[in-house]
């Protein structure tokens, strides 16, 4: 039985009638930029997260860029971010003209190492961006503490972690800004690109709102140089259909993760992902670590059985060609370098059937037999 890494139709087709009604509503409204669907979505998702301001934006990437722009990050500044993550975080820093300063990860959670964050702070550090990778919030307390002490803003890249919690607090609500992605493979997956920027700070929210539409207020009078970072009302309408189901999707991901953990524990050379006890993990990915150079062989073994897997992420940011100018290529990032060689994500989406989970477990157990 084939087990894809992700099956979007399994989730979306169950709500086909509601999506068609949402599309029809937008079609008939004749309003395709902002308007009532956007207002309603922003209100509903702000309520869901428990945050004062939520701005629908064009992508998770643009949410990060908009946050950096609203904080006034510019050439000559340094912004601290993880090296073991998706490109967008560091890419946005570079696009403001600032320099990304890379930080190593923790082995257990794949998230930034707070001690390395503290070590990398200089007088030029103007923001810190912890990424909540694979559905689990980073170790926030020590990061927030050092940021507060030095007066440095924090942007939480929660693209993969909508609804995840840290000591009872929602991902994205602990820093100055939180950013999310509705890329189709995210836990709240849209029908194309879109994202979200959140904050509890009124002044930052106002600035980000202006920057989202070319920095103008009123129309055609430009206070700042912004851009078009708006989320389409059609995406808003479609995601309003999915949002009420989000907690049930998360519960199913958590159940799948618990099943894998039960059935795959005890295999020598296979490290399973863990949820820290003080965190609500939403399992955007279930990421194995394969020791002794076996990762690629397991990937091939599972591919032969039509089981989808992916390597998130094969090349850390400090080794990317485009960041050679940062000069960190040969700097010591022992954990990130090791993770890039060892990680393999297996199917975890909510609609996986018990037989599919068993197929994945059997495939992995057979490899180690
Ligand atoms: C950690 C992280 N940050 C940022 C992004 C960017 O989001 P988007 O693809 O919506 O631009 C993603 C997802 O792709 C991500 O995983």
PDB file of C-alpha atoms in Angstrom, residues 23-303:
ATOM      1  CA  UNK A  23     -15.838  30.266  -3.400  1.00  0.00           C
ATOM      2  CA  UNK A  24     -19.334  31.174  -4.511  1.00  0.00           C
ATOM      3  CA  UNK A  25     -19.627  33.693  -1.674  1.00  0.00           C
ATOM      4  CA  UNK A  26     -16.429  35.441  -2.788  1.00  0.00           C
ATOM      5  CA  UNK A  27     -17.392  35.209  -6.457  1.00  0.00           C
ATOM      6  CA  UNK A  28     -20.731  36.860  -5.819  1.00  0.00           C
ATOM      7  CA  UNK A  29     -19.263  39.473  -3.472  1.00  0.00           C
ATOM      8  CA  UNK A  30     -17.197  40.931  -6.315  1.00  0.00           C
ATOM      9  CA  UNK A  31     -14.618  41.895  -3.665  1.00  0.00           C
ATOM     10  CA  UNK A  32     -11.226  40.361  -4.416  1.00  0.00           C
ATOM     11  CA  UNK A  33      -8.883  42.547  -2.347  1.00  0.00           C
ATOM     12  CA  UNK A  34      -9.460  42.691   1.447  1.00  0.00           C
ATOM     13  CA  UNK A  35     -13.099  43.258   2.509  1.00  0.00           C
ATOM     14  CA  UNK A  36     -15.440  41.264   4.765  1.00  0.00           C
ATOM     15  CA  UNK A  37     -13.854  37.798   4.272  1.00  0.00           C
ATOM     16  CA  UNK A  38     -10.448  39.195   5.277  1.00  0.00           C
ATOM     17  CA  UNK A  39     -11.870  41.010   8.294  1.00  0.00           C
ATOM     18  CA  UNK A  40     -13.765  37.890   9.407  1.00  0.00           C
ATOM     19  CA  UNK A  41     -10.769  35.578   8.942  1.00  0.00           C
ATOM     20  CA  UNK A  42      -8.427  37.894  10.834  1.00  0.00           C
ATOM     21  CA  UNK A  43     -10.937  38.149  13.672  1.00  0.00           C
ATOM     22  CA  UNK A  44     -11.485  34.398  13.847  1.00  0.00           C
ATOM     23  CA  UNK A  45      -7.815  33.451  13.745  1.00  0.00           C
ATOM     24  CA  UNK A  46      -6.883  36.173  16.274  1.00  0.00           C
ATOM     25  CA  UNK A  47      -9.489  34.646  18.583  1.00  0.00           C
ATOM     26  CA  UNK A  48      -8.188  31.140  17.925  1.00  0.00           C
ATOM     27  CA  UNK A  49      -4.622  32.147  18.817  1.00  0.00           C
ATOM     28  CA  UNK A  50      -5.615  34.577  21.559  1.00  0.00           C
ATOM     29  CA  UNK A  51      -3.800  37.616  20.191  1.00  0.00           C
ATOM     30  CA  UNK A  52      -4.835  41.242  19.734  1.00  0.00           C
ATOM     31  CA  UNK A  53      -3.831  41.807  16.104  1.00  0.00           C
ATOM     32  CA  UNK A  54      -3.724  39.292  13.234  1.00  0.00           C
ATOM     33  CA  UNK A  55      -2.898  40.420   9.697  1.00  0.00           C
ATOM     34  CA  UNK A  56      -3.475  38.106   6.753  1.00  0.00           C
ATOM     35  CA  UNK A  57      -0.483  38.358   4.422  1.00  0.00           C
ATOM     36  CA  UNK A  58       0.693  36.969   1.105  1.00  0.00           C
ATOM     37  CA  UNK A  59       2.929  34.195   2.515  1.00  0.00           C
ATOM     38  CA  UNK A  60       4.815  33.056   5.580  1.00  0.00           C
ATOM     39  CA  UNK A  61       7.927  34.499   3.986  1.00  0.00           C
ATOM     40  CA  UNK A  62       6.295  37.902   3.557  1.00  0.00           C
ATOM     41  CA  UNK A  63       5.107  37.778   7.171  1.00  0.00           C
ATOM     42  CA  UNK A  64       8.753  37.589   8.284  1.00  0.00           C
ATOM     43  CA  UNK A  65       9.839  40.323   5.872  1.00  0.00           C
ATOM     44  CA  UNK A  66       6.978  42.559   6.979  1.00  0.00           C
ATOM     45  CA  UNK A  67       7.888  42.023  10.655  1.00  0.00           C
ATOM     46  CA  UNK A  68      11.510  42.953   9.948  1.00  0.00           C
ATOM     47  CA  UNK A  69      10.428  46.034   7.969  1.00  0.00           C
ATOM     48  CA  UNK A  70       8.047  47.123  10.736  1.00  0.00           C
ATOM     49  CA  UNK A  71      10.944  46.876  13.205  1.00  0.00           C
ATOM     50  CA  UNK A  72      13.043  49.043  10.890  1.00  0.00           C
ATOM     51  CA  UNK A  73      15.747  46.402  10.294  1.00  0.00           C
ATOM     52  CA  UNK A  74      18.218  47.687   7.708  1.00  0.00           C
ATOM     53  CA  UNK A  75      21.702  47.372   6.200  1.00  0.00           C
ATOM     54  CA  UNK A  76      24.396  47.221   8.861  1.00  0.00           C
ATOM     55  CA  UNK A  77      22.139  45.440  11.378  1.00  0.00           C
ATOM     56  CA  UNK A  78      22.560  41.847  12.486  1.00  0.00           C
ATOM     57  CA  UNK A  79      19.648  39.461  13.005  1.00  0.00           C
ATOM     58  CA  UNK A  80      20.091  36.170  14.829  1.00  0.00           C
ATOM     59  CA  UNK A  81      18.379  33.107  13.358  1.00  0.00           C
ATOM     60  CA  UNK A  82      18.910  29.342  13.257  1.00  0.00           C
ATOM     61  CA  UNK A  83      21.074  27.725  10.601  1.00  0.00           C
ATOM     62  CA  UNK A  84      19.085  24.469  10.633  1.00  0.00           C
ATOM     63  CA  UNK A  85      15.743  25.594   9.204  1.00  0.00           C
ATOM     64  CA  UNK A  86      13.896  26.533   6.028  1.00  0.00           C
ATOM     65  CA  UNK A  87      15.522  29.249   3.910  1.00  0.00           C
ATOM     66  CA  UNK A  88      12.830  31.928   4.312  1.00  0.00           C
ATOM     67  CA  UNK A  89      13.935  33.123   7.751  1.00  0.00           C
ATOM     68  CA  UNK A  90      17.506  33.998   6.821  1.00  0.00           C
ATOM     69  CA  UNK A  91      16.450  34.976   3.297  1.00  0.00           C
ATOM     70  CA  UNK A  92      14.167  37.724   4.612  1.00  0.00           C
ATOM     71  CA  UNK A  93      16.908  39.061   6.883  1.00  0.00           C
ATOM     72  CA  UNK A  94      19.232  39.328   3.873  1.00  0.00           C
ATOM     73  CA  UNK A  95      16.531  41.069   1.825  1.00  0.00           C
ATOM     74  CA  UNK A  96      16.357  43.922   4.356  1.00  0.00           C
ATOM     75  CA  UNK A  97      20.104  44.422   3.858  1.00  0.00           C
ATOM     76  CA  UNK A  98      20.873  43.143   7.358  1.00  0.00           C
ATOM     77  CA  UNK A  99      23.244  40.227   7.990  1.00  0.00           C
ATOM     78  CA  UNK A 100      21.869  36.905   9.200  1.00  0.00           C
ATOM     79  CA  UNK A 101      23.894  35.631  12.163  1.00  0.00           C
ATOM     80  CA  UNK A 102      23.482  31.877  12.409  1.00  0.00           C
ATOM     81  CA  UNK A 103      22.946  29.893  15.564  1.00  0.00           C
ATOM     82  CA  UNK A 104      23.316  26.164  16.220  1.00  0.00           C
ATOM     83  CA  UNK A 105      20.447  23.867  17.263  1.00  0.00           C
ATOM     84  CA  UNK A 106      19.584  21.633  20.174  1.00  0.00           C
ATOM     85  CA  UNK A 107      19.745  17.917  19.448  1.00  0.00           C
ATOM     86  CA  UNK A 108      16.508  16.959  21.175  1.00  0.00           C
ATOM     87  CA  UNK A 109      14.142  19.475  19.644  1.00  0.00           C
ATOM     88  CA  UNK A 110      15.918  20.610  16.422  1.00  0.00           C
ATOM     89  CA  UNK A 111      15.277  24.175  17.679  1.00  0.00           C
ATOM     90  CA  UNK A 112      17.741  27.017  18.320  1.00  0.00           C
ATOM     91  CA  UNK A 113      20.231  26.641  21.137  1.00  0.00           C
ATOM     92  CA  UNK A 114      19.519  29.585  23.515  1.00  0.00           C
ATOM     93  CA  UNK A 115      23.106  29.532  24.797  1.00  0.00           C
ATOM     94  CA  UNK A 116      24.377  30.048  21.247  1.00  0.00           C
ATOM     95  CA  UNK A 117      21.815  32.853  20.760  1.00  0.00           C
ATOM     96  CA  UNK A 118      23.240  34.656  23.812  1.00  0.00           C
ATOM     97  CA  UNK A 119      26.826  34.090  22.593  1.00  0.00           C
ATOM     98  CA  UNK A 120      26.116  35.615  19.162  1.00  0.00           C
ATOM     99  CA  UNK A 121      24.587  38.896  20.392  1.00  0.00           C
ATOM    100  CA  UNK A 122      26.644  41.987  19.528  1.00  0.00           C
ATOM    101  CA  UNK A 123      25.995  45.728  19.616  1.00  0.00           C
ATOM    102  CA  UNK A 124      24.648  45.375  16.045  1.00  0.00           C
ATOM    103  CA  UNK A 125      22.007  42.743  16.901  1.00  0.00           C
ATOM    104  CA  UNK A 126      18.622  44.286  16.106  1.00  0.00           C
ATOM    105  CA  UNK A 127      16.355  41.218  16.210  1.00  0.00           C
ATOM    106  CA  UNK A 128      16.286  37.548  17.169  1.00  0.00           C
ATOM    107  CA  UNK A 129      14.198  35.066  15.179  1.00  0.00           C
ATOM    108  CA  UNK A 130      13.702  31.699  16.857  1.00  0.00           C
ATOM    109  CA  UNK A 131      11.959  29.220  14.535  1.00  0.00           C
ATOM    110  CA  UNK A 132       9.475  26.771  16.033  1.00  0.00           C
ATOM    111  CA  UNK A 133      10.518  23.848  13.904  1.00  0.00           C
ATOM    112  CA  UNK A 134       8.389  20.834  12.936  1.00  0.00           C
ATOM    113  CA  UNK A 135       5.506  21.871  15.226  1.00  0.00           C
ATOM    114  CA  UNK A 136       7.318  22.418  18.517  1.00  0.00           C
ATOM    115  CA  UNK A 137       8.037  25.782  20.134  1.00  0.00           C
ATOM    116  CA  UNK A 138      11.690  26.684  20.721  1.00  0.00           C
ATOM    117  CA  UNK A 139      13.108  27.102  24.240  1.00  0.00           C
ATOM    118  CA  UNK A 140      11.624  30.595  24.641  1.00  0.00           C
ATOM    119  CA  UNK A 141      12.286  31.632  28.261  1.00  0.00           C
ATOM    120  CA  UNK A 142      16.077  32.055  28.018  1.00  0.00           C
ATOM    121  CA  UNK A 143      15.725  33.717  24.597  1.00  0.00           C
ATOM    122  CA  UNK A 144      13.110  36.198  25.847  1.00  0.00           C
ATOM    123  CA  UNK A 145      15.183  36.858  28.951  1.00  0.00           C
ATOM    124  CA  UNK A 146      18.366  37.785  27.094  1.00  0.00           C
ATOM    125  CA  UNK A 147      16.358  39.743  24.490  1.00  0.00           C
ATOM    126  CA  UNK A 148      14.648  41.764  27.227  1.00  0.00           C
ATOM    127  CA  UNK A 149      17.905  42.387  29.039  1.00  0.00           C
ATOM    128  CA  UNK A 150      19.517  43.750  25.860  1.00  0.00           C
ATOM    129  CA  UNK A 151      16.388  45.439  24.451  1.00  0.00           C
ATOM    130  CA  UNK A 152      16.311  43.318  21.293  1.00  0.00           C
ATOM    131  CA  UNK A 153      12.957  42.549  19.595  1.00  0.00           C
ATOM    132  CA  UNK A 154      11.976  38.921  19.021  1.00  0.00           C
ATOM    133  CA  UNK A 155      10.123  37.611  15.957  1.00  0.00           C
ATOM    134  CA  UNK A 156       8.826  34.066  16.378  1.00  0.00           C
ATOM    135  CA  UNK A 157       8.830  32.199  13.077  1.00  0.00           C
ATOM    136  CA  UNK A 158       5.895  29.925  13.830  1.00  0.00           C
ATOM    137  CA  UNK A 159       5.278  28.985  10.170  1.00  0.00           C
ATOM    138  CA  UNK A 160       5.175  25.304  11.167  1.00  0.00           C
ATOM    139  CA  UNK A 161       3.589  25.711  14.593  1.00  0.00           C
ATOM    140  CA  UNK A 162       0.095  27.239  14.597  1.00  0.00           C
ATOM    141  CA  UNK A 163      -1.540  26.225  17.876  1.00  0.00           C
ATOM    142  CA  UNK A 164       1.638  24.814  19.444  1.00  0.00           C
ATOM    143  CA  UNK A 165       2.201  25.899  23.046  1.00  0.00           C
ATOM    144  CA  UNK A 166       5.097  26.670  25.399  1.00  0.00           C
ATOM    145  CA  UNK A 167       4.244  26.530  29.112  1.00  0.00           C
ATOM    146  CA  UNK A 168       0.631  27.134  28.114  1.00  0.00           C
ATOM    147  CA  UNK A 169       1.414  30.108  25.855  1.00  0.00           C
ATOM    148  CA  UNK A 170       0.537  30.062  22.165  1.00  0.00           C
ATOM    149  CA  UNK A 171       3.311  29.999  19.565  1.00  0.00           C
ATOM    150  CA  UNK A 172       3.822  33.467  18.113  1.00  0.00           C
ATOM    151  CA  UNK A 173       2.434  35.391  21.107  1.00  0.00           C
ATOM    152  CA  UNK A 174       5.577  35.580  23.240  1.00  0.00           C
ATOM    153  CA  UNK A 175       7.753  37.790  21.047  1.00  0.00           C
ATOM    154  CA  UNK A 176       7.092  41.212  19.502  1.00  0.00           C
ATOM    155  CA  UNK A 177       5.764  39.511  16.357  1.00  0.00           C
ATOM    156  CA  UNK A 178       4.720  35.993  15.412  1.00  0.00           C
ATOM    157  CA  UNK A 179       4.649  34.780  11.812  1.00  0.00           C
ATOM    158  CA  UNK A 180       2.754  31.839  10.275  1.00  0.00           C
ATOM    159  CA  UNK A 181       2.446  30.165   6.896  1.00  0.00           C
ATOM    160  CA  UNK A 182      -0.592  28.648   5.210  1.00  0.00           C
ATOM    161  CA  UNK A 183       1.513  26.944   2.524  1.00  0.00           C
ATOM    162  CA  UNK A 184      -0.508  23.832   1.593  1.00  0.00           C
ATOM    163  CA  UNK A 185       1.793  21.453   3.515  1.00  0.00           C
ATOM    164  CA  UNK A 186       1.409  23.393   6.754  1.00  0.00           C
ATOM    165  CA  UNK A 187      -1.066  22.161   9.384  1.00  0.00           C
ATOM    166  CA  UNK A 188      -3.536  24.865   8.309  1.00  0.00           C
ATOM    167  CA  UNK A 189      -2.908  24.490   4.599  1.00  0.00           C
ATOM    168  CA  UNK A 190      -4.353  26.974   2.135  1.00  0.00           C
ATOM    169  CA  UNK A 191      -5.096  26.781  -1.567  1.00  0.00           C
ATOM    170  CA  UNK A 192      -1.960  28.541  -2.682  1.00  0.00           C
ATOM    171  CA  UNK A 193       0.318  30.927  -0.810  1.00  0.00           C
ATOM    172  CA  UNK A 194      -0.682  32.958   2.227  1.00  0.00           C
ATOM    173  CA  UNK A 195       0.445  33.657   5.767  1.00  0.00           C
ATOM    174  CA  UNK A 196      -0.206  35.576   8.955  1.00  0.00           C
ATOM    175  CA  UNK A 197       1.526  38.202  11.071  1.00  0.00           C
ATOM    176  CA  UNK A 198       0.449  38.606  14.695  1.00  0.00           C
ATOM    177  CA  UNK A 199       1.310  40.988  17.509  1.00  0.00           C
ATOM    178  CA  UNK A 200      -0.117  42.297  20.777  1.00  0.00           C
ATOM    179  CA  UNK A 201       1.574  45.670  20.237  1.00  0.00           C
ATOM    180  CA  UNK A 202      -0.800  48.343  18.847  1.00  0.00           C
ATOM    181  CA  UNK A 203       1.937  50.552  17.386  1.00  0.00           C
ATOM    182  CA  UNK A 204       3.698  47.653  15.638  1.00  0.00           C
ATOM    183  CA  UNK A 205       0.346  46.411  14.313  1.00  0.00           C
ATOM    184  CA  UNK A 206      -0.425  49.822  12.854  1.00  0.00           C
ATOM    185  CA  UNK A 207       2.982  50.092  11.220  1.00  0.00           C
ATOM    186  CA  UNK A 208       2.741  46.579   9.760  1.00  0.00           C
ATOM    187  CA  UNK A 209      -0.785  47.291   8.486  1.00  0.00           C
ATOM    188  CA  UNK A 210       0.481  50.342   6.592  1.00  0.00           C
ATOM    189  CA  UNK A 211       3.523  48.508   5.231  1.00  0.00           C
ATOM    190  CA  UNK A 212       1.257  45.678   4.017  1.00  0.00           C
ATOM    191  CA  UNK A 213      -0.265  48.113   1.516  1.00  0.00           C
ATOM    192  CA  UNK A 214       2.691  50.146   0.238  1.00  0.00           C
ATOM    193  CA  UNK A 215       3.017  52.142   3.458  1.00  0.00           C
ATOM    194  CA  UNK A 216       0.183  54.439   2.440  1.00  0.00           C
ATOM    195  CA  UNK A 217      -2.211  56.398   4.642  1.00  0.00           C
ATOM    196  CA  UNK A 218      -4.460  57.703   3.271  1.00  0.00           C
ATOM    197  CA  UNK A 219      -4.384  55.977  -0.115  1.00  0.00           C
ATOM    198  CA  UNK A 220      -1.722  57.459  -2.455  1.00  0.00           C
ATOM    199  CA  UNK A 221       0.067  59.243   0.426  1.00  0.00           C
ATOM    200  CA  UNK A 222       3.062  57.118   1.383  1.00  0.00           C
ATOM    201  CA  UNK A 223       4.429  57.390   4.886  1.00  0.00           C
ATOM    202  CA  UNK A 224       6.845  54.445   4.480  1.00  0.00           C
ATOM    203  CA  UNK A 225       8.124  52.313   1.612  1.00  0.00           C
ATOM    204  CA  UNK A 226       5.987  49.205   1.966  1.00  0.00           C
ATOM    205  CA  UNK A 227       4.840  46.632  -0.561  1.00  0.00           C
ATOM    206  CA  UNK A 228       1.833  44.524  -1.480  1.00  0.00           C
ATOM    207  CA  UNK A 229       1.768  41.869   1.243  1.00  0.00           C
ATOM    208  CA  UNK A 230      -1.998  41.284   1.297  1.00  0.00           C
ATOM    209  CA  UNK A 231      -3.757  37.928   1.659  1.00  0.00           C
ATOM    210  CA  UNK A 232      -6.500  37.255  -0.912  1.00  0.00           C
ATOM    211  CA  UNK A 233     -10.066  37.204   0.424  1.00  0.00           C
ATOM    212  CA  UNK A 234     -10.549  33.914  -1.443  1.00  0.00           C
ATOM    213  CA  UNK A 235      -7.802  32.315   0.718  1.00  0.00           C
ATOM    214  CA  UNK A 236      -9.435  33.848   3.778  1.00  0.00           C
ATOM    215  CA  UNK A 237     -12.826  32.391   2.867  1.00  0.00           C
ATOM    216  CA  UNK A 238     -11.352  28.918   2.246  1.00  0.00           C
ATOM    217  CA  UNK A 239      -9.360  28.922   5.485  1.00  0.00           C
ATOM    218  CA  UNK A 240     -12.443  30.008   7.432  1.00  0.00           C
ATOM    219  CA  UNK A 241     -13.878  26.639   6.390  1.00  0.00           C
ATOM    220  CA  UNK A 242     -10.859  24.754   7.757  1.00  0.00           C
ATOM    221  CA  UNK A 243     -10.179  26.680  10.958  1.00  0.00           C
ATOM    222  CA  UNK A 244     -13.077  25.131  12.978  1.00  0.00           C
ATOM    223  CA  UNK A 245     -11.593  21.684  12.179  1.00  0.00           C
ATOM    224  CA  UNK A 246      -8.035  22.637  13.109  1.00  0.00           C
ATOM    225  CA  UNK A 247      -8.002  21.231  16.639  1.00  0.00           C
ATOM    226  CA  UNK A 248      -9.294  17.881  15.410  1.00  0.00           C
ATOM    227  CA  UNK A 249      -6.535  17.794  12.740  1.00  0.00           C
ATOM    228  CA  UNK A 250      -3.971  18.458  15.469  1.00  0.00           C
ATOM    229  CA  UNK A 251      -5.365  15.707  17.719  1.00  0.00           C
ATOM    230  CA  UNK A 252      -5.059  13.223  14.860  1.00  0.00           C
ATOM    231  CA  UNK A 253      -1.455  14.262  14.189  1.00  0.00           C
ATOM    232  CA  UNK A 254      -0.702  13.845  17.900  1.00  0.00           C
ATOM    233  CA  UNK A 255      -2.300  10.392  17.866  1.00  0.00           C
ATOM    234  CA  UNK A 256      -0.256   9.386  14.821  1.00  0.00           C
ATOM    235  CA  UNK A 257       2.946  10.618  16.479  1.00  0.00           C
ATOM    236  CA  UNK A 258       2.152   8.666  19.658  1.00  0.00           C
ATOM    237  CA  UNK A 259       1.528   5.541  17.568  1.00  0.00           C
ATOM    238  CA  UNK A 260       4.880   5.851  15.768  1.00  0.00           C
ATOM    239  CA  UNK A 261       6.649   6.489  19.061  1.00  0.00           C
ATOM    240  CA  UNK A 262       5.092   3.370  20.582  1.00  0.00           C
ATOM    241  CA  UNK A 263       5.784   1.133  17.598  1.00  0.00           C
ATOM    242  CA  UNK A 264       9.251   2.410  16.663  1.00  0.00           C
ATOM    243  CA  UNK A 265      10.904   2.728  20.045  1.00  0.00           C
ATOM    244  CA  UNK A 266      13.831   0.509  20.956  1.00  0.00           C
ATOM    245  CA  UNK A 267      15.456   0.350  17.514  1.00  0.00           C
ATOM    246  CA  UNK A 268      19.220   0.795  17.850  1.00  0.00           C
ATOM    247  CA  UNK A 269      20.533   3.681  15.746  1.00  0.00           C
ATOM    248  CA  UNK A 270      17.075   5.255  15.309  1.00  0.00           C
ATOM    249  CA  UNK A 271      16.352   8.398  17.343  1.00  0.00           C
ATOM    250  CA  UNK A 272      12.682   9.343  17.613  1.00  0.00           C
ATOM    251  CA  UNK A 273      11.455  12.943  17.972  1.00  0.00           C
ATOM    252  CA  UNK A 274      10.304  14.021  21.423  1.00  0.00           C
ATOM    253  CA  UNK A 275       7.785  16.541  22.682  1.00  0.00           C
ATOM    254  CA  UNK A 276       9.228  18.418  25.659  1.00  0.00           C
ATOM    255  CA  UNK A 277       6.932  18.047  28.711  1.00  0.00           C
ATOM    256  CA  UNK A 278       6.199  21.795  28.896  1.00  0.00           C
ATOM    257  CA  UNK A 279       5.191  22.017  25.224  1.00  0.00           C
ATOM    258  CA  UNK A 280       2.102  21.247  23.127  1.00  0.00           C
ATOM    259  CA  UNK A 281       3.593  19.758  19.951  1.00  0.00           C
ATOM    260  CA  UNK A 282       1.423  19.983  16.816  1.00  0.00           C
ATOM    261  CA  UNK A 283       3.574  17.588  14.745  1.00  0.00           C
ATOM    262  CA  UNK A 284       3.926  19.378  11.421  1.00  0.00           C
ATOM    263  CA  UNK A 285       6.641  16.802  10.878  1.00  0.00           C
ATOM    264  CA  UNK A 286       7.628  13.554  12.584  1.00  0.00           C
ATOM    265  CA  UNK A 287      11.367  13.630  12.047  1.00  0.00           C
ATOM    266  CA  UNK A 288      13.587  10.623  12.666  1.00  0.00           C
ATOM    267  CA  UNK A 289      17.332  10.724  13.125  1.00  0.00           C
ATOM    268  CA  UNK A 290      19.347   7.930  11.576  1.00  0.00           C
ATOM    269  CA  UNK A 291      22.763   7.443  13.073  1.00  0.00           C
ATOM    270  CA  UNK A 292      25.758   5.770  11.390  1.00  0.00           C
ATOM    271  CA  UNK A 293      25.140   7.196   7.900  1.00  0.00           C
ATOM    272  CA  UNK A 294      21.992   5.126   7.274  1.00  0.00           C
ATOM    273  CA  UNK A 295      19.582   7.952   6.464  1.00  0.00           C
ATOM    274  CA  UNK A 296      19.748   7.849   2.660  1.00  0.00           C
ATOM    275  CA  UNK A 297      19.540   4.050   2.614  1.00  0.00           C
ATOM    276  CA  UNK A 298      16.343   4.130   4.724  1.00  0.00           C
ATOM    277  CA  UNK A 299      14.895   6.805   2.441  1.00  0.00           C
ATOM    278  CA  UNK A 300      15.580   4.575  -0.596  1.00  0.00           C
ATOM    279  CA  UNK A 301      14.229   1.502   1.192  1.00  0.00           C
ATOM    280  CA  UNK A 302      10.951   3.285   1.970  1.00  0.00           C
ATOM    281  CA  UNK A 303      10.730   4.819  -1.520  1.00  0.00           C
TER     282      UNK A 303
END
